[in-house]
């Protein structure tokens, strides 16, 4: 396992080479490459919609760091999923929180900022804490998939995250919803109970609704206001 202190230039070269070499590799092989290349300077981020990528990563790197953003607005089921993952899986769950509590944010910006300026709310409660939390890592993996929505159709498996100067990995980018369900069934992976209750994508409670027949998986996120991403992946 290599834990050399890579420079940003090293990381960019690694990302670009792996982006070419691993486009058709299996998700597990992509994560084994990440584990071998970055060791403990590699982490997985999880929304706790399911634990598929965390499970795959724990096979490649037992005890891998799994980073969860607790915005203060999650459904209780999401917090319960996080706690279950921490209790039963061979991973190290790290919970990141925003600088301000919801009450402190309300006091400064007014209540229900998510209704009035969701971009600012996401910037404060998601984007900024993740930027800070990823500082100690060279590479991070996400559960992004190309079939989730048109905005994610071109998600690379491995790419250079120039904004954060890190290697960004989407090991299941090429998976379909059926692939996810098959992996969950085969390995008994934990999933958020809301997935069995009409939610196809699980975010903060005020900004997430159930999806309707025929809608894509992320249609229930910020529905009706034209927002499709929180800003982490843009
Ligand atoms: Fe705020 Fe909604 Fe973004 Fe959560 S998803 S941080 S509640 S705007």
PDB file of C-alpha atoms and ligand atoms in Angstrom:
ATOM      1  CA  UNK A   1       0.000   0.000   0.000  1.00  0.00           C
ATOM      2  CA  UNK A   2       1.366   3.399  -0.969  1.00  0.00           C
ATOM      3  CA  UNK A   3       0.880   6.375   1.312  1.00  0.00           C
ATOM      4  CA  UNK A   4       3.396   8.705  -0.304  1.00  0.00           C
ATOM      5  CA  UNK A   5       2.632  12.401   0.097  1.00  0.00           C
ATOM      6  CA  UNK A   6       1.472  13.111  -3.423  1.00  0.00           C
ATOM      7  CA  UNK A   7       1.650  16.589  -4.863  1.00  0.00           C
ATOM      8  CA  UNK A   8      -1.365  18.069  -6.629  1.00  0.00           C
ATOM      9  CA  UNK A   9       0.434  17.466  -9.925  1.00  0.00           C
ATOM     10  CA  UNK A  10       0.972  13.793  -9.003  1.00  0.00           C
ATOM     11  CA  UNK A  11      -2.706  13.457  -8.131  1.00  0.00           C
ATOM     12  CA  UNK A  12      -3.843  15.053 -11.358  1.00  0.00           C
ATOM     13  CA  UNK A  13      -1.639  12.689 -13.381  1.00  0.00           C
ATOM     14  CA  UNK A  14      -2.898   9.695 -11.412  1.00  0.00           C
ATOM     15  CA  UNK A  15      -6.500  10.779 -11.965  1.00  0.00           C
ATOM     16  CA  UNK A  16      -6.062  11.316 -15.677  1.00  0.00           C
ATOM     17  CA  UNK A  17      -4.243   8.000 -16.195  1.00  0.00           C
ATOM     18  CA  UNK A  18      -6.772   6.074 -14.120  1.00  0.00           C
ATOM     19  CA  UNK A  19      -9.600   7.818 -15.909  1.00  0.00           C
ATOM     20  CA  UNK A  20      -8.329   6.231 -19.112  1.00  0.00           C
ATOM     21  CA  UNK A  21      -7.354   2.850 -17.640  1.00  0.00           C
ATOM     22  CA  UNK A  22     -10.320   2.165 -15.359  1.00  0.00           C
ATOM     23  CA  UNK A  23     -13.298   3.327 -17.399  1.00  0.00           C
ATOM     24  CA  UNK A  24     -14.317  -0.291 -18.038  1.00  0.00           C
ATOM     25  CA  UNK A  25     -13.029  -1.809 -14.789  1.00  0.00           C
ATOM     26  CA  UNK A  26     -15.375  -3.340 -12.225  1.00  0.00           C
ATOM     27  CA  UNK A  27     -16.402  -1.179  -9.287  1.00  0.00           C
ATOM     28  CA  UNK A  28     -14.422  -3.382  -6.924  1.00  0.00           C
ATOM     29  CA  UNK A  29     -11.292  -3.155  -9.075  1.00  0.00           C
ATOM     30  CA  UNK A  30     -11.612   0.638  -9.179  1.00  0.00           C
ATOM     31  CA  UNK A  31     -11.808   0.723  -5.397  1.00  0.00           C
ATOM     32  CA  UNK A  32      -8.893  -1.723  -5.040  1.00  0.00           C
ATOM     33  CA  UNK A  33      -6.839   0.655  -7.173  1.00  0.00           C
ATOM     34  CA  UNK A  34      -7.863   3.536  -4.897  1.00  0.00           C
ATOM     35  CA  UNK A  35      -7.025   1.544  -1.767  1.00  0.00           C
ATOM     36  CA  UNK A  36      -3.634   0.466  -3.130  1.00  0.00           C
ATOM     37  CA  UNK A  37      -2.772   3.933  -4.388  1.00  0.00           C
ATOM     38  CA  UNK A  38      -3.999   6.142  -1.564  1.00  0.00           C
ATOM     39  CA  UNK A  39      -4.450   3.883   1.476  1.00  0.00           C
ATOM     40  CA  UNK A  40      -5.940   5.807   4.393  1.00  0.00           C
ATOM     41  CA  UNK A  41      -5.864   9.038   2.376  1.00  0.00           C
ATOM     42  CA  UNK A  42      -8.866   7.711   0.501  1.00  0.00           C
ATOM     43  CA  UNK A  43     -12.457   7.962   1.716  1.00  0.00           C
ATOM     44  CA  UNK A  44     -16.007   7.283   0.615  1.00  0.00           C
ATOM     45  CA  UNK A  45     -18.747   9.860   0.962  1.00  0.00           C
ATOM     46  CA  UNK A  46     -22.238   8.551   1.604  1.00  0.00           C
ATOM     47  CA  UNK A  47     -25.676  10.148   1.790  1.00  0.00           C
ATOM     48  CA  UNK A  48     -26.869   6.969   3.534  1.00  0.00           C
ATOM     49  CA  UNK A  49     -29.371   6.310   0.804  1.00  0.00           C
ATOM     50  CA  UNK A  50     -27.739   2.908   0.740  1.00  0.00           C
ATOM     51  CA  UNK A  51     -24.381   1.485   1.777  1.00  0.00           C
ATOM     52  CA  UNK A  52     -23.399  -0.040  -1.569  1.00  0.00           C
ATOM     53  CA  UNK A  53     -20.233   1.978  -2.227  1.00  0.00           C
ATOM     54  CA  UNK A  54     -19.259   1.807   1.445  1.00  0.00           C
ATOM     55  CA  UNK A  55     -19.657  -1.982   1.287  1.00  0.00           C
ATOM     56  CA  UNK A  56     -17.584  -2.242  -1.889  1.00  0.00           C
ATOM     57  CA  UNK A  57     -14.915   0.039  -0.436  1.00  0.00           C
ATOM     58  CA  UNK A  58     -14.735  -1.969   2.796  1.00  0.00           C
ATOM     59  CA  UNK A  59     -13.928  -5.035   0.701  1.00  0.00           C
ATOM     60  CA  UNK A  60     -11.048  -3.141  -0.906  1.00  0.00           C
ATOM     61  CA  UNK A  61      -9.910  -1.344   2.253  1.00  0.00           C
ATOM     62  CA  UNK A  62     -11.304  -2.756   5.526  1.00  0.00           C
ATOM     63  CA  UNK A  63     -12.025   0.033   7.996  1.00  0.00           C
ATOM     64  CA  UNK A  64     -12.233   2.624   5.213  1.00  0.00           C
ATOM     65  CA  UNK A  65     -13.407   6.090   6.228  1.00  0.00           C
ATOM     66  CA  UNK A  66     -17.045   6.717   5.252  1.00  0.00           C
ATOM     67  CA  UNK A  67     -17.860  10.412   5.399  1.00  0.00           C
ATOM     68  CA  UNK A  68     -21.458  11.464   6.093  1.00  0.00           C
ATOM     69  CA  UNK A  69     -22.717  15.048   5.996  1.00  0.00           C
ATOM     70  CA  UNK A  70     -25.206  15.672   8.782  1.00  0.00           C
ATOM     71  CA  UNK A  71     -26.963  18.815   7.567  1.00  0.00           C
ATOM     72  CA  UNK A  72     -29.340  18.913  10.523  1.00  0.00           C
ATOM     73  CA  UNK A  73     -32.235  18.395   8.136  1.00  0.00           C
ATOM     74  CA  UNK A  74     -32.064  14.646   7.548  1.00  0.00           C
ATOM     75  CA  UNK A  75     -34.935  12.224   7.892  1.00  0.00           C
ATOM     76  CA  UNK A  76     -34.660  10.087  11.054  1.00  0.00           C
ATOM     77  CA  UNK A  77     -34.390   7.058   8.760  1.00  0.00           C
ATOM     78  CA  UNK A  78     -31.196   8.472   7.258  1.00  0.00           C
ATOM     79  CA  UNK A  79     -29.589   8.987  10.661  1.00  0.00           C
ATOM     80  CA  UNK A  80     -30.702   5.467  11.594  1.00  0.00           C
ATOM     81  CA  UNK A  81     -29.079   4.080   8.450  1.00  0.00           C
ATOM     82  CA  UNK A  82     -25.848   5.867   9.299  1.00  0.00           C
ATOM     83  CA  UNK A  83     -25.884   4.425  12.816  1.00  0.00           C
ATOM     84  CA  UNK A  84     -26.587   0.926  11.494  1.00  0.00           C
ATOM     85  CA  UNK A  85     -23.728   1.200   8.978  1.00  0.00           C
ATOM     86  CA  UNK A  86     -21.368   2.296  11.765  1.00  0.00           C
ATOM     87  CA  UNK A  87     -22.520  -0.560  13.989  1.00  0.00           C
ATOM     88  CA  UNK A  88     -22.342  -3.498  11.605  1.00  0.00           C
ATOM     89  CA  UNK A  89     -19.945  -2.702   8.764  1.00  0.00           C
ATOM     90  CA  UNK A  90     -16.151  -2.775   8.684  1.00  0.00           C
ATOM     91  CA  UNK A  91     -15.933   0.970   8.070  1.00  0.00           C
ATOM     92  CA  UNK A  92     -15.096   4.092  10.069  1.00  0.00           C
ATOM     93  CA  UNK A  93     -18.066   6.452   9.816  1.00  0.00           C
ATOM     94  CA  UNK A  94     -17.119  10.118  10.128  1.00  0.00           C
ATOM     95  CA  UNK A  95     -19.958  12.608  10.537  1.00  0.00           C
ATOM     96  CA  UNK A  96     -19.346  16.141   9.285  1.00  0.00           C
ATOM     97  CA  UNK A  97     -21.515  19.015  10.478  1.00  0.00           C
ATOM     98  CA  UNK A  98     -21.914  22.603   9.285  1.00  0.00           C
ATOM     99  CA  UNK A  99     -20.322  25.448  11.226  1.00  0.00           C
ATOM    100  CA  UNK A 100     -23.764  26.643  12.340  1.00  0.00           C
ATOM    101  CA  UNK A 101     -26.608  24.624  13.824  1.00  0.00           C
ATOM    102  CA  UNK A 102     -29.983  25.011  12.122  1.00  0.00           C
ATOM    103  CA  UNK A 103     -31.037  27.373  14.931  1.00  0.00           C
ATOM    104  CA  UNK A 104     -27.923  29.520  14.476  1.00  0.00           C
ATOM    105  CA  UNK A 105     -28.463  29.629  10.725  1.00  0.00           C
ATOM    106  CA  UNK A 106     -32.098  30.605  11.263  1.00  0.00           C
ATOM    107  CA  UNK A 107     -30.989  33.405  13.574  1.00  0.00           C
ATOM    108  CA  UNK A 108     -28.550  34.815  10.990  1.00  0.00           C
ATOM    109  CA  UNK A 109     -30.413  34.196   7.737  1.00  0.00           C
ATOM    110  CA  UNK A 110     -34.019  33.783   8.830  1.00  0.00           C
ATOM    111  CA  UNK A 111     -36.027  30.585   9.104  1.00  0.00           C
ATOM    112  CA  UNK A 112     -36.414  28.072   6.287  1.00  0.00           C
ATOM    113  CA  UNK A 113     -33.512  29.329   4.201  1.00  0.00           C
ATOM    114  CA  UNK A 114     -33.995  26.159   2.138  1.00  0.00           C
ATOM    115  CA  UNK A 115     -37.291  27.569   0.842  1.00  0.00           C
ATOM    116  CA  UNK A 116     -35.944  31.041   0.029  1.00  0.00           C
ATOM    117  CA  UNK A 117     -32.396  30.377  -1.103  1.00  0.00           C
ATOM    118  CA  UNK A 118     -31.660  26.646  -1.347  1.00  0.00           C
ATOM    119  CA  UNK A 119     -28.346  27.285  -3.101  1.00  0.00           C
ATOM    120  CA  UNK A 120     -27.097  29.253  -0.110  1.00  0.00           C
ATOM    121  CA  UNK A 121     -28.506  26.686   2.317  1.00  0.00           C
ATOM    122  CA  UNK A 122     -26.694  23.879   0.448  1.00  0.00           C
ATOM    123  CA  UNK A 123     -23.514  25.950   0.305  1.00  0.00           C
ATOM    124  CA  UNK A 124     -23.587  26.423   4.079  1.00  0.00           C
ATOM    125  CA  UNK A 125     -24.780  22.983   5.135  1.00  0.00           C
ATOM    126  CA  UNK A 126     -23.310  20.688   2.481  1.00  0.00           C
ATOM    127  CA  UNK A 127     -20.636  22.166   0.251  1.00  0.00           C
ATOM    128  CA  UNK A 128     -18.575  24.016   2.873  1.00  0.00           C
ATOM    129  CA  UNK A 129     -18.480  21.193   5.458  1.00  0.00           C
ATOM    130  CA  UNK A 130     -17.466  18.687   2.787  1.00  0.00           C
ATOM    131  CA  UNK A 131     -14.672  20.962   1.543  1.00  0.00           C
ATOM    132  CA  UNK A 132     -13.332  21.130   5.081  1.00  0.00           C
ATOM    133  CA  UNK A 133     -13.836  17.431   5.766  1.00  0.00           C
ATOM    134  CA  UNK A 134     -12.011  16.265   2.638  1.00  0.00           C
ATOM    135  CA  UNK A 135      -8.880  18.257   3.402  1.00  0.00           C
ATOM    136  CA  UNK A 136      -7.031  15.256   4.824  1.00  0.00           C
ATOM    137  CA  UNK A 137      -7.634  13.016   1.818  1.00  0.00           C
ATOM    138  CA  UNK A 138      -6.087  12.651  -1.635  1.00  0.00           C
ATOM    139  CA  UNK A 139      -9.047  10.830  -3.168  1.00  0.00           C
ATOM    140  CA  UNK A 140     -12.749  10.469  -2.487  1.00  0.00           C
ATOM    141  CA  UNK A 141     -15.396   8.152  -3.852  1.00  0.00           C
ATOM    142  CA  UNK A 142     -19.053   8.886  -4.400  1.00  0.00           C
ATOM    143  CA  UNK A 143     -22.109   6.862  -5.372  1.00  0.00           C
ATOM    144  CA  UNK A 144     -22.871   8.940  -8.483  1.00  0.00           C
ATOM    145  CA  UNK A 145     -24.435   6.943 -11.348  1.00  0.00           C
ATOM    146  CA  UNK A 146     -25.026   7.965 -14.926  1.00  0.00           C
ATOM    147  CA  UNK A 147     -28.555   6.589 -14.991  1.00  0.00           C
ATOM    148  CA  UNK A 148     -29.768   8.696 -12.043  1.00  0.00           C
ATOM    149  CA  UNK A 149     -30.547  11.807 -14.054  1.00  0.00           C
ATOM    150  CA  UNK A 150     -29.539  13.640 -17.244  1.00  0.00           C
ATOM    151  CA  UNK A 151     -27.230  15.870 -15.187  1.00  0.00           C
ATOM    152  CA  UNK A 152     -25.173  12.819 -14.212  1.00  0.00           C
ATOM    153  CA  UNK A 153     -25.116  11.093 -17.618  1.00  0.00           C
ATOM    154  CA  UNK A 154     -21.449  11.914 -18.260  1.00  0.00           C
ATOM    155  CA  UNK A 155     -20.067  11.097 -14.817  1.00  0.00           C
ATOM    156  CA  UNK A 156     -16.494   9.778 -15.210  1.00  0.00           C
ATOM    157  CA  UNK A 157     -15.370   6.727 -13.228  1.00  0.00           C
ATOM    158  CA  UNK A 158     -12.150   8.501 -12.201  1.00  0.00           C
ATOM    159  CA  UNK A 159     -11.470  12.187 -12.750  1.00  0.00           C
ATOM    160  CA  UNK A 160      -9.419  15.105 -11.492  1.00  0.00           C
ATOM    161  CA  UNK A 161     -11.430  17.211  -9.049  1.00  0.00           C
ATOM    162  CA  UNK A 162      -9.737  20.503  -9.831  1.00  0.00           C
ATOM    163  CA  UNK A 163     -11.831  22.469  -7.351  1.00  0.00           C
ATOM    164  CA  UNK A 164     -10.637  20.412  -4.409  1.00  0.00           C
ATOM    165  CA  UNK A 165      -7.309  19.284  -5.947  1.00  0.00           C
ATOM    166  CA  UNK A 166      -8.209  15.627  -5.342  1.00  0.00           C
ATOM    167  CA  UNK A 167      -8.949  12.464  -7.270  1.00  0.00           C
ATOM    168  CA  UNK A 168     -12.687  11.927  -7.536  1.00  0.00           C
ATOM    169  CA  UNK A 169     -13.941   8.394  -8.045  1.00  0.00           C
ATOM    170  CA  UNK A 170     -17.396   7.175  -9.038  1.00  0.00           C
ATOM    171  CA  UNK A 171     -16.907   3.400  -8.938  1.00  0.00           C
ATOM    172  CA  UNK A 172     -20.531   2.587  -9.784  1.00  0.00           C
ATOM    173  CA  UNK A 173     -20.949   5.309 -12.422  1.00  0.00           C
ATOM    174  CA  UNK A 174     -21.812   2.699 -15.059  1.00  0.00           C
ATOM    175  CA  UNK A 175     -24.210   0.734 -12.835  1.00  0.00           C
ATOM    176  CA  UNK A 176     -27.946   0.734 -13.370  1.00  0.00           C
ATOM    177  CA  UNK A 177     -30.608   0.729 -10.676  1.00  0.00           C
ATOM    178  CA  UNK A 178     -30.948  -3.010 -11.328  1.00  0.00           C
ATOM    179  CA  UNK A 179     -27.220  -3.498 -10.701  1.00  0.00           C
ATOM    180  CA  UNK A 180     -27.575  -1.703  -7.354  1.00  0.00           C
ATOM    181  CA  UNK A 181     -30.554  -3.804  -6.338  1.00  0.00           C
ATOM    182  CA  UNK A 182     -28.763  -7.010  -7.340  1.00  0.00           C
ATOM    183  CA  UNK A 183     -25.695  -6.056  -5.251  1.00  0.00           C
ATOM    184  CA  UNK A 184     -27.874  -5.159  -2.262  1.00  0.00           C
ATOM    185  CA  UNK A 185     -29.671  -8.506  -2.503  1.00  0.00           C
ATOM    186  CA  UNK A 186     -26.510 -10.554  -3.009  1.00  0.00           C
ATOM    187  CA  UNK A 187     -24.565  -8.989  -0.130  1.00  0.00           C
ATOM    188  CA  UNK A 188     -27.369  -8.018   2.246  1.00  0.00           C
ATOM    189  CA  UNK A 189     -26.309  -4.381   2.107  1.00  0.00           C
ATOM    190  CA  UNK A 190     -28.046  -1.858   4.377  1.00  0.00           C
ATOM    191  CA  UNK A 191     -30.411   0.542   2.629  1.00  0.00           C
ATOM    192  CA  UNK A 192     -32.404   3.531   3.807  1.00  0.00           C
ATOM    193  CA  UNK A 193     -35.975   2.392   4.676  1.00  0.00           C
ATOM    194  CA  UNK A 194     -37.316   5.388   2.730  1.00  0.00           C
ATOM    195  CA  UNK A 195     -36.366   3.593  -0.505  1.00  0.00           C
ATOM    196  CA  UNK A 196     -39.189   1.168   0.297  1.00  0.00           C
ATOM    197  CA  UNK A 197     -41.574   4.076   0.890  1.00  0.00           C
ATOM    198  CA  UNK A 198     -41.635   5.785  -2.490  1.00  0.00           C
ATOM    199  CA  UNK A 199     -38.396   7.752  -2.282  1.00  0.00           C
ATOM    200  CA  UNK A 200     -35.907   6.982  -5.067  1.00  0.00           C
ATOM    201  CA  UNK A 201     -33.262   9.452  -3.892  1.00  0.00           C
ATOM    202  CA  UNK A 202     -32.905  10.579  -0.298  1.00  0.00           C
ATOM    203  CA  UNK A 203     -31.698  14.039   0.676  1.00  0.00           C
ATOM    204  CA  UNK A 204     -32.719  16.572   3.328  1.00  0.00           C
ATOM    205  CA  UNK A 205     -36.328  16.223   4.464  1.00  0.00           C
ATOM    206  CA  UNK A 206     -37.506  19.725   3.477  1.00  0.00           C
ATOM    207  CA  UNK A 207     -36.176  19.303  -0.065  1.00  0.00           C
ATOM    208  CA  UNK A 208     -37.101  15.694  -0.858  1.00  0.00           C
ATOM    209  CA  UNK A 209     -40.390  14.157  -1.925  1.00  0.00           C
ATOM    210  CA  UNK A 210     -41.433  10.761  -3.196  1.00  0.00           C
ATOM    211  CA  UNK A 211     -41.074  10.193  -6.954  1.00  0.00           C
ATOM    212  CA  UNK A 212     -44.019   9.638  -9.252  1.00  0.00           C
ATOM    213  CA  UNK A 213     -44.437   6.849 -11.797  1.00  0.00           C
ATOM    214  CA  UNK A 214     -42.055   7.430 -14.723  1.00  0.00           C
ATOM    215  CA  UNK A 215     -39.947  10.121 -13.032  1.00  0.00           C
ATOM    216  CA  UNK A 216     -36.175   9.752 -12.865  1.00  0.00           C
ATOM    217  CA  UNK A 217     -34.585   8.866  -9.559  1.00  0.00           C
ATOM    218  CA  UNK A 218     -33.691  12.432  -8.605  1.00  0.00           C
ATOM    219  CA  UNK A 219     -36.976  14.064  -9.612  1.00  0.00           C
ATOM    220  CA  UNK A 220     -38.010  14.206  -5.971  1.00  0.00           C
ATOM    221  CA  UNK A 221     -35.071  16.410  -5.013  1.00  0.00           C
ATOM    222  CA  UNK A 222     -35.834  20.167  -4.918  1.00  0.00           C
ATOM    223  CA  UNK A 223     -38.909  19.356  -6.998  1.00  0.00           C
ATOM    224  CA  UNK A 224     -40.506  22.252  -8.843  1.00  0.00           C
ATOM    225  CA  UNK A 225     -37.790  24.856  -8.276  1.00  0.00           C
ATOM    226  CA  UNK A 226     -35.378  23.978 -11.085  1.00  0.00           C
ATOM    227  CA  UNK A 227     -32.526  22.959  -8.776  1.00  0.00           C
ATOM    228  CA  UNK A 228     -31.021  19.559  -9.497  1.00  0.00           C
ATOM    229  CA  UNK A 229     -27.753  19.385  -7.537  1.00  0.00           C
ATOM    230  CA  UNK A 230     -26.605  20.654  -4.167  1.00  0.00           C
ATOM    231  CA  UNK A 231     -23.320  22.001  -5.547  1.00  0.00           C
ATOM    232  CA  UNK A 232     -20.977  19.283  -4.316  1.00  0.00           C
ATOM    233  CA  UNK A 233     -20.771  17.663  -7.736  1.00  0.00           C
ATOM    234  CA  UNK A 234     -20.719  20.797  -9.883  1.00  0.00           C
TER     235      UNK A 234
HETATM  236 FE1  LIG B   1     -30.666  23.048   2.851  1.00  0.00          FE
HETATM  237 FE2  LIG B   1     -32.340  21.608   1.340  1.00  0.00          FE
HETATM  238 FE3  LIG B   1     -29.743  21.883   0.654  1.00  0.00          FE
HETATM  239 FE4  LIG B   1     -30.464  20.379   2.747  1.00  0.00          FE
HETATM  240  S1  LIG B   1     -30.947  19.999   0.569  1.00  0.00           S
HETATM  241  S2  LIG B   1     -28.787  21.812   2.691  1.00  0.00           S
HETATM  242  S3  LIG B   1     -32.196  21.600   3.596  1.00  0.00           S
HETATM  243  S4  LIG B   1     -31.352  23.510   0.716  1.00  0.00           S
END
